[in-house]
Coordinates of C-alpha atoms (C1' of nucleotides) in Angstrom, one line a residue:
Chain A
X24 CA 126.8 84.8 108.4
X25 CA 128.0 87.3 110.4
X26 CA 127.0 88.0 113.9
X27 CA 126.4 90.9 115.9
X28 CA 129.2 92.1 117.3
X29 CA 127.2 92.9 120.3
X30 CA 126.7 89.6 120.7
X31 CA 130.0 88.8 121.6
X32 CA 130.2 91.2 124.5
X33 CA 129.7 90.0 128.1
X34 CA 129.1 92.5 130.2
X35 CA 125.4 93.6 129.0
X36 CA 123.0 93.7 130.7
X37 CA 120.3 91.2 129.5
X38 CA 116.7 90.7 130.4
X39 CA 113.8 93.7 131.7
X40 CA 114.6 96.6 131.1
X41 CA 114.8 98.7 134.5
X42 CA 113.0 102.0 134.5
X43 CA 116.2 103.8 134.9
X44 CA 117.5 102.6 131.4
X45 CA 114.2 103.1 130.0
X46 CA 114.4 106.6 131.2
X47 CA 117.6 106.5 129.2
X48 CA 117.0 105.1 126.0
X49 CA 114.0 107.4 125.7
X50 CA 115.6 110.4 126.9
X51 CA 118.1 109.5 124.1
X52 CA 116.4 108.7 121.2
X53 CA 114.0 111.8 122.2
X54 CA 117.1 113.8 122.1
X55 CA 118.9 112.2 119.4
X56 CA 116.6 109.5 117.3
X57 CA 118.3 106.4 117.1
X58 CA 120.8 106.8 114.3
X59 CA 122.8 103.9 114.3
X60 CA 121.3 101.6 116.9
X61 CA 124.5 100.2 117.9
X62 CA 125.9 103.0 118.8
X63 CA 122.5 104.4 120.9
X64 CA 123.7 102.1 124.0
X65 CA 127.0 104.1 124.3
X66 CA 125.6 107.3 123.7
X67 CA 123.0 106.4 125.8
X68 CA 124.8 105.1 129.2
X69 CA 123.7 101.4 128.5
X70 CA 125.0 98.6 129.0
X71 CA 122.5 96.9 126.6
X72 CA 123.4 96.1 122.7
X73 CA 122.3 98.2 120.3
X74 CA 119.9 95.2 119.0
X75 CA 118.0 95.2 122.9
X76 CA 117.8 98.9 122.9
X77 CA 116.1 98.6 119.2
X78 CA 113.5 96.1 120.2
X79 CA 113.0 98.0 123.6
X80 CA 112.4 101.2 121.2
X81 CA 110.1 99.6 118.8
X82 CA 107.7 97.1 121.2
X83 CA 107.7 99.1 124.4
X84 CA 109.1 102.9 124.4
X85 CA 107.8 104.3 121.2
X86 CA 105.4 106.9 121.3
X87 CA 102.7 106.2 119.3
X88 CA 101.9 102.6 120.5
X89 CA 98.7 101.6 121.4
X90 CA 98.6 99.2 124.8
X91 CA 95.5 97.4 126.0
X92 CA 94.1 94.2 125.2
X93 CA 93.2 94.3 121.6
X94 CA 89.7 94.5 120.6
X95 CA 87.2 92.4 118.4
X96 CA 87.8 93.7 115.5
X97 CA 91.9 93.6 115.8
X98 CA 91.7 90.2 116.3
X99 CA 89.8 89.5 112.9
X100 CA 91.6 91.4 111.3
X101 CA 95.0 89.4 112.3
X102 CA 92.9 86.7 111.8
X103 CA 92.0 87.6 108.3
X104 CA 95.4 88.8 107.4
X105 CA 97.2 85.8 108.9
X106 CA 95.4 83.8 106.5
X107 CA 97.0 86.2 103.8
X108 CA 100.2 86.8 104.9
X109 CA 100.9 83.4 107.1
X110 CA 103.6 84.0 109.7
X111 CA 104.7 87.4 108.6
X112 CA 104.2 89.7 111.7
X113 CA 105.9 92.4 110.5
X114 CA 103.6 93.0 107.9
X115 CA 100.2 91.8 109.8
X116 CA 101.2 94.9 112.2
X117 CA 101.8 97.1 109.5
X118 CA 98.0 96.7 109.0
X119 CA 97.1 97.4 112.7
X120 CA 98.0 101.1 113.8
X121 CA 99.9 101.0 117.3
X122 CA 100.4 97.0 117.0
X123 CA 103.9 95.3 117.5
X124 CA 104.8 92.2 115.1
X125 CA 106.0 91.2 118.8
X126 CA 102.1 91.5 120.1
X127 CA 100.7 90.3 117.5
X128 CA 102.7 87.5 117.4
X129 CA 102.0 86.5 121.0
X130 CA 98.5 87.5 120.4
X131 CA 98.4 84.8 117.6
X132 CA 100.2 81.9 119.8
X133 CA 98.6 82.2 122.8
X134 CA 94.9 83.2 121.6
X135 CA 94.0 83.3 118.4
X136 CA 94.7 80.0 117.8
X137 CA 93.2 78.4 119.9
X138 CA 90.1 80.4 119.3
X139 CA 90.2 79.3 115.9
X140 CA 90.8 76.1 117.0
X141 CA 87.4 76.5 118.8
X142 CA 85.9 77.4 115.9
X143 CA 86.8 74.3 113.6
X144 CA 89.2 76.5 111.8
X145 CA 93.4 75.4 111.2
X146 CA 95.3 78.1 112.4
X147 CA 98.0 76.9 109.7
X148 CA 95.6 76.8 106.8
X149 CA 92.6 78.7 107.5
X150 CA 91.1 75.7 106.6
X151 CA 88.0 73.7 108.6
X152 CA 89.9 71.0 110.8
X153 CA 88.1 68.5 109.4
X154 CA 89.5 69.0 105.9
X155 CA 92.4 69.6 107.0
X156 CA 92.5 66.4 108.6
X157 CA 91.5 64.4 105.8
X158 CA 94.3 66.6 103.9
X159 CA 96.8 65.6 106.4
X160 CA 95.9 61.8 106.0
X161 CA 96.1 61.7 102.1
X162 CA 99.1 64.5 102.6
X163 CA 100.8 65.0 105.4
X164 CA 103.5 67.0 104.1
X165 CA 101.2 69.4 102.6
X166 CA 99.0 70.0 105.6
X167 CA 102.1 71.0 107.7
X168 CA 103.4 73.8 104.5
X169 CA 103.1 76.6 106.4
X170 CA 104.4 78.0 103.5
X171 CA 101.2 78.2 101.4
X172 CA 99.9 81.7 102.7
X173 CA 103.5 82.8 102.0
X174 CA 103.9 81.5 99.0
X175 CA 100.5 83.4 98.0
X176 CA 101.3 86.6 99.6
X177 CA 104.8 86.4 98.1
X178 CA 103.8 86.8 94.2
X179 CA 101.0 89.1 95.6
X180 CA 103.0 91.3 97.3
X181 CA 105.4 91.5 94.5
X182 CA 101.9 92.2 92.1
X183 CA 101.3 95.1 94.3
X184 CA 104.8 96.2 94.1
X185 CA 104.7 96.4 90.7
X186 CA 101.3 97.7 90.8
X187 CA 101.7 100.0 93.3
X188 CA 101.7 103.0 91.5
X189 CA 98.8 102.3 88.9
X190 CA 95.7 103.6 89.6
X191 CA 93.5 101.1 92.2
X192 CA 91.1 99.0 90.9
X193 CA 90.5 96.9 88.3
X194 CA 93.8 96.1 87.0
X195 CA 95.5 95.2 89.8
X196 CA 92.3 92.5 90.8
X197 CA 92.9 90.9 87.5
X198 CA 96.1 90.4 87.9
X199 CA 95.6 89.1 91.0
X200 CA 92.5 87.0 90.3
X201 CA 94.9 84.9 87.8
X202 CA 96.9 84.0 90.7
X203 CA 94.0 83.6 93.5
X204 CA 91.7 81.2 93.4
X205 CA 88.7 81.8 96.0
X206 CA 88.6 79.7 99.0
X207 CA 85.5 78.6 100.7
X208 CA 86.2 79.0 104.4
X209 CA 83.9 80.1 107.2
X210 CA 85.9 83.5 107.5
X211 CA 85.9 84.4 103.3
X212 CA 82.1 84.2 103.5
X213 CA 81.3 85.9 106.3
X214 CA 83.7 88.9 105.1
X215 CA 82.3 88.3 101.6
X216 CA 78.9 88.4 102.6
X217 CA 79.1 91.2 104.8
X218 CA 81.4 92.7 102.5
X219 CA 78.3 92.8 99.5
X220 CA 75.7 94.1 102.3
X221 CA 78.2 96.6 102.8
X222 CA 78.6 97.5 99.3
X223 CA 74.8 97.3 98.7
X224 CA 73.9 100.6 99.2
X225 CA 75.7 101.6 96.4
X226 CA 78.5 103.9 98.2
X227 CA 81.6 105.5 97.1
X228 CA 83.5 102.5 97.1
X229 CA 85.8 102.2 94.8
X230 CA 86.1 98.7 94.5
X231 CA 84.5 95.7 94.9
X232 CA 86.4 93.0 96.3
X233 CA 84.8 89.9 95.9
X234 CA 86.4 87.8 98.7
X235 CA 88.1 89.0 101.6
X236 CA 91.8 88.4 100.1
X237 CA 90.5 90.7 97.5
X238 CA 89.9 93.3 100.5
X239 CA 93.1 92.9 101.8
X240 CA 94.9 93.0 98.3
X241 CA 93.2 96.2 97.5
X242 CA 93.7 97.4 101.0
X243 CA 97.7 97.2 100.4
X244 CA 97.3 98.7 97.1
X245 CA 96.5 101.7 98.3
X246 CA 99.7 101.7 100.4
X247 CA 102.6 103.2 99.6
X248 CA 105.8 100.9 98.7
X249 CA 107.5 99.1 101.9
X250 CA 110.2 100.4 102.6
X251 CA 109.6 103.8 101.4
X252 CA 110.4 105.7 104.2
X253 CA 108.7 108.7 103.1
X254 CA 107.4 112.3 104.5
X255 CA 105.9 110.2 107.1
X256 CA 107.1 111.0 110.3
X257 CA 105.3 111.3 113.6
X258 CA 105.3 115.5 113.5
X259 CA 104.0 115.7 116.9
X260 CA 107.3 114.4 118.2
X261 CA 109.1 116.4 115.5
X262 CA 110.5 119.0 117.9
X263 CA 112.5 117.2 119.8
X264 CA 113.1 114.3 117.7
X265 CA 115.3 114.6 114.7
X266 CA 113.3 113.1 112.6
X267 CA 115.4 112.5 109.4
X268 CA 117.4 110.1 111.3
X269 CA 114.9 109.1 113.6
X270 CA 113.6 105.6 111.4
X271 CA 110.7 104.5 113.0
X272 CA 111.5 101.1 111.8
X273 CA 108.1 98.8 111.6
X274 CA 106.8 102.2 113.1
X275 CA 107.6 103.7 109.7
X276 CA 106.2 100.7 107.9
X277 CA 102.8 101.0 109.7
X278 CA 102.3 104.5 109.7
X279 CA 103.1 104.2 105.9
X280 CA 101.3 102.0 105.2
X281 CA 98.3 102.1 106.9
X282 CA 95.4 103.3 104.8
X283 CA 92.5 103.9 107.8
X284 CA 89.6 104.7 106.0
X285 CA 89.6 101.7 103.7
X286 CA 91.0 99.3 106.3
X287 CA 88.3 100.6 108.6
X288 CA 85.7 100.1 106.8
X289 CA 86.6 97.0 104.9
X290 CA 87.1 95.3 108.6
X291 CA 84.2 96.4 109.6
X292 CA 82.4 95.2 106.9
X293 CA 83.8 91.7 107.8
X294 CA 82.1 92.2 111.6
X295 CA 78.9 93.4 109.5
X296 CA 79.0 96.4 111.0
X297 CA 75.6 98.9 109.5
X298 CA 76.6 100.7 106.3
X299 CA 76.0 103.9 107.8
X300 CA 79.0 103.7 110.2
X301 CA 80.9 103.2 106.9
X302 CA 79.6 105.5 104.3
X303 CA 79.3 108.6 106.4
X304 CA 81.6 108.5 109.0
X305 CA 84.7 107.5 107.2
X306 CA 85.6 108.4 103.6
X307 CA 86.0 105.3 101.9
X308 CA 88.7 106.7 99.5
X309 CA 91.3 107.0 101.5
X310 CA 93.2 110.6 100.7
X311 CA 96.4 109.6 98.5
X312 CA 97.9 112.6 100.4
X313 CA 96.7 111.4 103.6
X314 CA 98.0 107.4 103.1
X315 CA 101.2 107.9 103.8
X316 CA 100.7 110.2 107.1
X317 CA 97.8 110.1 107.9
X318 CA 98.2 107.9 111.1
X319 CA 101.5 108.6 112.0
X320 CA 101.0 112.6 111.7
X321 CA 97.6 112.0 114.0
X322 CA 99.7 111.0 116.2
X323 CA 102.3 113.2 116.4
X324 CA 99.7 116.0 116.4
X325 CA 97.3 114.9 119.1
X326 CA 98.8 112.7 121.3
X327 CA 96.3 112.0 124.3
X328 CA 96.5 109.6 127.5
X329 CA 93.8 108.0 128.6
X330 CA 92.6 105.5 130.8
X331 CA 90.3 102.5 130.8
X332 CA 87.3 103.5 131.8
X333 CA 86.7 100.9 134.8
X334 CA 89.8 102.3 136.5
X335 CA 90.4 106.1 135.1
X336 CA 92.9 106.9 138.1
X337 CA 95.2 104.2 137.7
X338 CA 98.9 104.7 137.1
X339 CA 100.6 104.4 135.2
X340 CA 103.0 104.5 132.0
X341 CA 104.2 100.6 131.4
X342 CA 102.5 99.0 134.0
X343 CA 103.1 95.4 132.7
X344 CA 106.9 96.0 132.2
X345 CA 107.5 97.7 135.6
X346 CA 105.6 95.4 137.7
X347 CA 109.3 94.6 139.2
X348 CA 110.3 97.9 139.2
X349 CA 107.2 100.4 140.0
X350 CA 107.2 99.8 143.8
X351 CA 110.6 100.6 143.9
X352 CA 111.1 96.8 145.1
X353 CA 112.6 93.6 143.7
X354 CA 110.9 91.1 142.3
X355 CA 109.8 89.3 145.0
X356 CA 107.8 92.5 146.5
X357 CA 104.2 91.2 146.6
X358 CA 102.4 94.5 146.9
X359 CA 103.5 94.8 143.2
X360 CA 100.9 95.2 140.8
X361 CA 99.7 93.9 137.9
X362 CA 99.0 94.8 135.0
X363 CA 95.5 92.6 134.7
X364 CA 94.5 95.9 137.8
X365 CA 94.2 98.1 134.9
X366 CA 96.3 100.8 132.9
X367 CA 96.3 103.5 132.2
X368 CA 97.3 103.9 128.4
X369 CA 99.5 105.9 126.6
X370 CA 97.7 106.7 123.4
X371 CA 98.3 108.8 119.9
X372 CA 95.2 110.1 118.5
X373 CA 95.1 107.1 115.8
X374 CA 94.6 104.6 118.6
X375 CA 91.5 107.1 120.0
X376 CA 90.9 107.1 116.0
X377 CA 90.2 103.4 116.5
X378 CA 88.7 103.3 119.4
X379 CA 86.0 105.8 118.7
X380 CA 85.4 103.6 115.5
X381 CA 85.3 100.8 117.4
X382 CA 82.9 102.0 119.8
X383 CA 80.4 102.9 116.7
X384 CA 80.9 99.7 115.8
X385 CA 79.5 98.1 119.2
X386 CA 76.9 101.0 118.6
X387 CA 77.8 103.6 121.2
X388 CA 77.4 106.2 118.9
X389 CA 76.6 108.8 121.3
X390 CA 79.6 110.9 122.4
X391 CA 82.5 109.7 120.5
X392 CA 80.8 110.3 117.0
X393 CA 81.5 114.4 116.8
X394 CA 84.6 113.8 118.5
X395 CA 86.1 111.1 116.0
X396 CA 85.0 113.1 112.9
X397 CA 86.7 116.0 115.1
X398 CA 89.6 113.3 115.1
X399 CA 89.2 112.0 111.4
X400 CA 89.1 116.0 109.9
X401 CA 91.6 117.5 112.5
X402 CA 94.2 115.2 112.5
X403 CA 95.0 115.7 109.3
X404 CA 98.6 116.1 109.4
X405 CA 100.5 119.3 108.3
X406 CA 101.1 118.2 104.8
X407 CA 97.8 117.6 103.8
X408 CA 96.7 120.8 102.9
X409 CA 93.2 122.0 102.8
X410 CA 93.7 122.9 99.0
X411 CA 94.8 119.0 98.4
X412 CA 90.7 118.6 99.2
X413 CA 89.9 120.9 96.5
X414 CA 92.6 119.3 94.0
X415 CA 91.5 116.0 94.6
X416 CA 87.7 115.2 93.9
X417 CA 87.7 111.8 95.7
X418 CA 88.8 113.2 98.8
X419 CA 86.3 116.1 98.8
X420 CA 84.0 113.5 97.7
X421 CA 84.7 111.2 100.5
X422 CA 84.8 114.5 103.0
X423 CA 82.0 116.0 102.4
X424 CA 79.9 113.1 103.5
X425 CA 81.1 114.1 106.7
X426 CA 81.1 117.7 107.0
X427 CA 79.7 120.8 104.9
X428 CA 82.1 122.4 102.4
X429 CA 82.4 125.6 104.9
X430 CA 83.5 123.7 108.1
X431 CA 85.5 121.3 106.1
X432 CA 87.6 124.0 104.9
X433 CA 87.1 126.0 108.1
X434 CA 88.3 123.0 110.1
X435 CA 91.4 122.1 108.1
X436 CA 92.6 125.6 108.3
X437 CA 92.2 125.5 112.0
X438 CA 93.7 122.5 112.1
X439 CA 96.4 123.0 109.6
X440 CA 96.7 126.3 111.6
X441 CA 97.5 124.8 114.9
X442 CA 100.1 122.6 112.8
X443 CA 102.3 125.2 110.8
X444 CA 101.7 127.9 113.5
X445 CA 104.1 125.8 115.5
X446 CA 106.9 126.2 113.7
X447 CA 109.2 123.6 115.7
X448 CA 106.5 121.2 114.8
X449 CA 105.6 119.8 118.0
X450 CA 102.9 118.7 119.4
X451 CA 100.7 122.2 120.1
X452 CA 102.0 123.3 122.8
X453 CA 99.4 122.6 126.0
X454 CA 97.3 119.7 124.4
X455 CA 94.9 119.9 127.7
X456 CA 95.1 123.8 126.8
X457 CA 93.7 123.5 123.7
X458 CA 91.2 120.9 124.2
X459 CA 90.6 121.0 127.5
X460 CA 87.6 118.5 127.6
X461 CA 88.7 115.9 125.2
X462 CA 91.2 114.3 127.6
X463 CA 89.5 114.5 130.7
X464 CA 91.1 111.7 132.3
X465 CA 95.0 111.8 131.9
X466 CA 96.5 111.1 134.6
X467 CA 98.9 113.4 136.0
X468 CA 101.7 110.5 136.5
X469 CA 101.8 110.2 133.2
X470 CA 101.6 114.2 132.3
X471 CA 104.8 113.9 134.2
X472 CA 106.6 111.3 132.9
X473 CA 106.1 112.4 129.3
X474 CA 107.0 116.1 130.3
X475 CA 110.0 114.6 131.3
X476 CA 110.8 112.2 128.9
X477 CA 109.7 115.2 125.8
X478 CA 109.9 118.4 127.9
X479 CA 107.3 120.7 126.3
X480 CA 104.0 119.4 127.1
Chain B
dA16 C1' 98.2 77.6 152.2
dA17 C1' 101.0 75.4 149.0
dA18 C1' 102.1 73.3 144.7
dG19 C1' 101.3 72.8 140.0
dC20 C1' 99.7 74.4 135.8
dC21 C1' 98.6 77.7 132.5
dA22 C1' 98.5 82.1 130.0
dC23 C1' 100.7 86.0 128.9
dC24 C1' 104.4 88.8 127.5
dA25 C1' 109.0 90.8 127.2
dA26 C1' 113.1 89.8 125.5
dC27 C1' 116.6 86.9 123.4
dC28 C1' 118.5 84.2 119.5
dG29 C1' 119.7 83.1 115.0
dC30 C1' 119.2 84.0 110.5
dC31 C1' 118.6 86.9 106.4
dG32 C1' 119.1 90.7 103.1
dG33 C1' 120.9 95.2 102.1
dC34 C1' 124.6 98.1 101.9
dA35 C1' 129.0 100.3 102.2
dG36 C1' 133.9 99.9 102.0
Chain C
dT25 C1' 133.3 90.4 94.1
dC26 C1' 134.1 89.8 98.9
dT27 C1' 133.5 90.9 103.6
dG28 C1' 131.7 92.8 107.6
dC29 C1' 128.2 95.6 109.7
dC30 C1' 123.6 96.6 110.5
dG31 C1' 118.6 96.6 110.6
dG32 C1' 114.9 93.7 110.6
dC33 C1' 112.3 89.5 111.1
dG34 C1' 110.3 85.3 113.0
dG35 C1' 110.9 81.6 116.3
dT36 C1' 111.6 80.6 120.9
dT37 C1' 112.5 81.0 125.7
dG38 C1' 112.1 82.4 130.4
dG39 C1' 109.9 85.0 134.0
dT40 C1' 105.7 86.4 136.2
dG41 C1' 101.1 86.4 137.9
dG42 C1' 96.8 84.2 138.2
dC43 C1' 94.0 80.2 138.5
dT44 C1' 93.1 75.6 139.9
dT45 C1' 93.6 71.6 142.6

DNA sequence: AAAGCCACCAACCGCCGGCAG
DNA sequence: TCTGCCGGCGGTTGGTGGCTT
């Protein structure tokens, strides 16, 4: 198998990336987008392989990630899809807007398991320990398959593959139920259970999964194929990034194919979360226009900076990664900080998506409520046309819990406006201009370092 | 105060599959 | 069909800071 050919080169630099190249990298792919990685380090000035500047890209310099610990419901979700997918990170982040495989992956080694552990519950299997145990003395072999999840999601990935494109429901479930028999665990019937309370009040949904690897099977049904690279680019960074070439790699793959509405409200069914929050915050159809984009155009159209409440004044942009670089001093410089002082976070509007979701979900209902539907109607990206609401009954269904006919309409003009009025496709123009009060706290470090790394804000 | 341990995280490594020549 | 390149993925490692003893 051939290697790299990078690989073979001595003289790059290995190891953290300095600010400086960062600077670089960024202010190359902002230019340029990748194109062919290996050749971004030459074009770039670095003395990095092509493969370093990629990961650097993708788990630390990309716009629309979302930093900060990850919350509650994150981590049940990974939890829950983990169980689905086993060890494929790639895919678990495609489920979790603003997520690394990389994150996740240390998430799941250094945390999760352990919490589960705590909990009586195999990390491997998703299994209670104590069955497992007794498993692993009649059969050891088959309490260390780690391959079990994967062998699952393998023939149910390729069953939504192949079912992608029929209509969601009922089809696709039976197909599925053939090949899935229900597990008992601790996590199925709390998501279960909580999933039927949800689905009590006889709401829009669509479906009715009946276990929790039904919610995540109907979840990726209503994605688009893997791999299809689609209209779905990050618009807000449109301008300046040439986006045709500019693949987003598992950026592409989770804009694409993350499906907000449905995943937001099927997870927060599994945290019991009150019906309401569900049913008339979020349509629980998720758009078919607005699947492939809909996160990813958020994004790119209102990209925000905020900070952590307990510390809105902190700097800065990549606190954790600079700590040997932000004072300007080596390594050994003890007035360097640390991340665990606070950060301030470079967000896309998806991440403040979630976050105001999550906040309803731990009841704090009282300001971010208006602003998320603001965020949920307004974000809609420039393709979604307003007239796709009136083509497509679900979606006005779904949107019209949230909003009156008028100042749906009204708002996805505006919105759609403020899009195709900017005809480079950027960002509009002055963010803070234009919503001066939503983004009360950026910090001006970071105003700075994104004017310079994208020049136009 | 120092040493040891632990947790976290960024980055590297090796492999695989797709694709073009 | 073969070969090499490339992007992508998952496992692993190494560095750092914080906590404990």
């Amino acid at each position: 198998m051939g290697r790299h050919s990078c690989c073979y080169k001595q003289k790059l630099r290995k190891g953290l990336w300095s600010p400086e190249e960062d600077e670089k990298l960024l202010g190359h792919i902002t230019r340029y987008g990748h194109g062919c990685w290996s050749s971004v380090p030459k074009q770039a000035g670095l003395q990095r392989c092509g493969k370093s500047c990629r990961l650097r890209w993708i788990n630390y310099l990309r716009p629309d990630l979302k930093r900060g610990t990850f919350s509650q419901l994150e981590e049940n979700l990974i939890i829950e899809l983990h169980e689905v997918l086993g060890n494929r990170w790639s895919q678990i982040a495609a489920q979790l807007p603003g997520r690394t495989d990389n994150e996740i992956k240390n998430l799941w080694n250094s945390c999760l398991k352990k919490k589960l552990r705590q909990r009586g519950i195999d990390p491997v299997t998703h299994k209670p320990l104590s069955e497992v145990e007794d498993g692993e003395d009649k059969n050891p072999a088959a309490s260390r398959n780690q391959d079990k999840a994967s062998a699952v999601s393998n023939s149910e990935l390729n069953l939504l593959k192949a079912d992608h494109s029929e209509p969601l429901g009922a089809n696709i479930r039976e197909k599925r139920s053939s090949s899935i028999s229900p597990r008992g665990n601790q996590l199925e019937r709390e998501s279960t259970s909580s999933f039927h309370a949800m689905n009590g009040n006889g709401g829009n949904n669509l479906m009715a999964p009946t276990s929790n690897r039904d919610l995540f099977l109907d979840r990726f049904t209503a994605f688009p194929h893997e791999g299809s690279t689609s209209s779905c680019q990050p618009s807000g960074f449109g301008g300046h990034f040439p986006l045709q070439q500019l693949n987003y790699a598992s950026n592409a793959r989770l804009a694409t194919n993350s499906a907000p509405s449905i995943w937001l409200s099927q997870t927060s069914k599994s945290l019991g979360m009150n019906c309401e929050f569900s049913s008339t915050v979020i349509p629980s159809i998720p758009p078919p226009a607005v699947t492939s984009s809909f996160l990813s155009s958020s994004m790119g159209y209102k990209p925000s900076i905020t900070a952590p409440p307990d510390n809105p004044s902190l700097p800065s942009f990549a606190t954790t990664s600079y700590r040997l670089w932000e004072t300007g001093a080596p390594s050994n410089n003890s007035n360097s900080s640390t991340g665990s002082s606070g950060r301030t976070e470079l967000q896309n509007s998806s991440s403040l998506f979630e976050n105001a979701i999550f906040s309803w979900g731990l009841g704090d209902c009282s300001s971010t409520e208006k602003e998320a539907q603001n965020h949920l109607i307004g974000s809609q990206p420039e393709d979604i046309k307003w007239h796709e609401y009136l083509q497509n009954p679900l979606l006005m269904a779904a949107a019209l819990q949230n909003q009156n006919q008028q100042s749906l309409y009204s708002e996805i003009k505006t919105e759609t406006h403020l899009l195709t009025g900017n005809s480079s496709g950027m960002w509009p123009h002055n963010q803070q201009e234009q919503e001066p009060s939503q983004n009360p706290d950026i910090c001006p470090k970071d105003m700075q370092r994104i004017t310079a790394s994208y020049g136009y804000i």
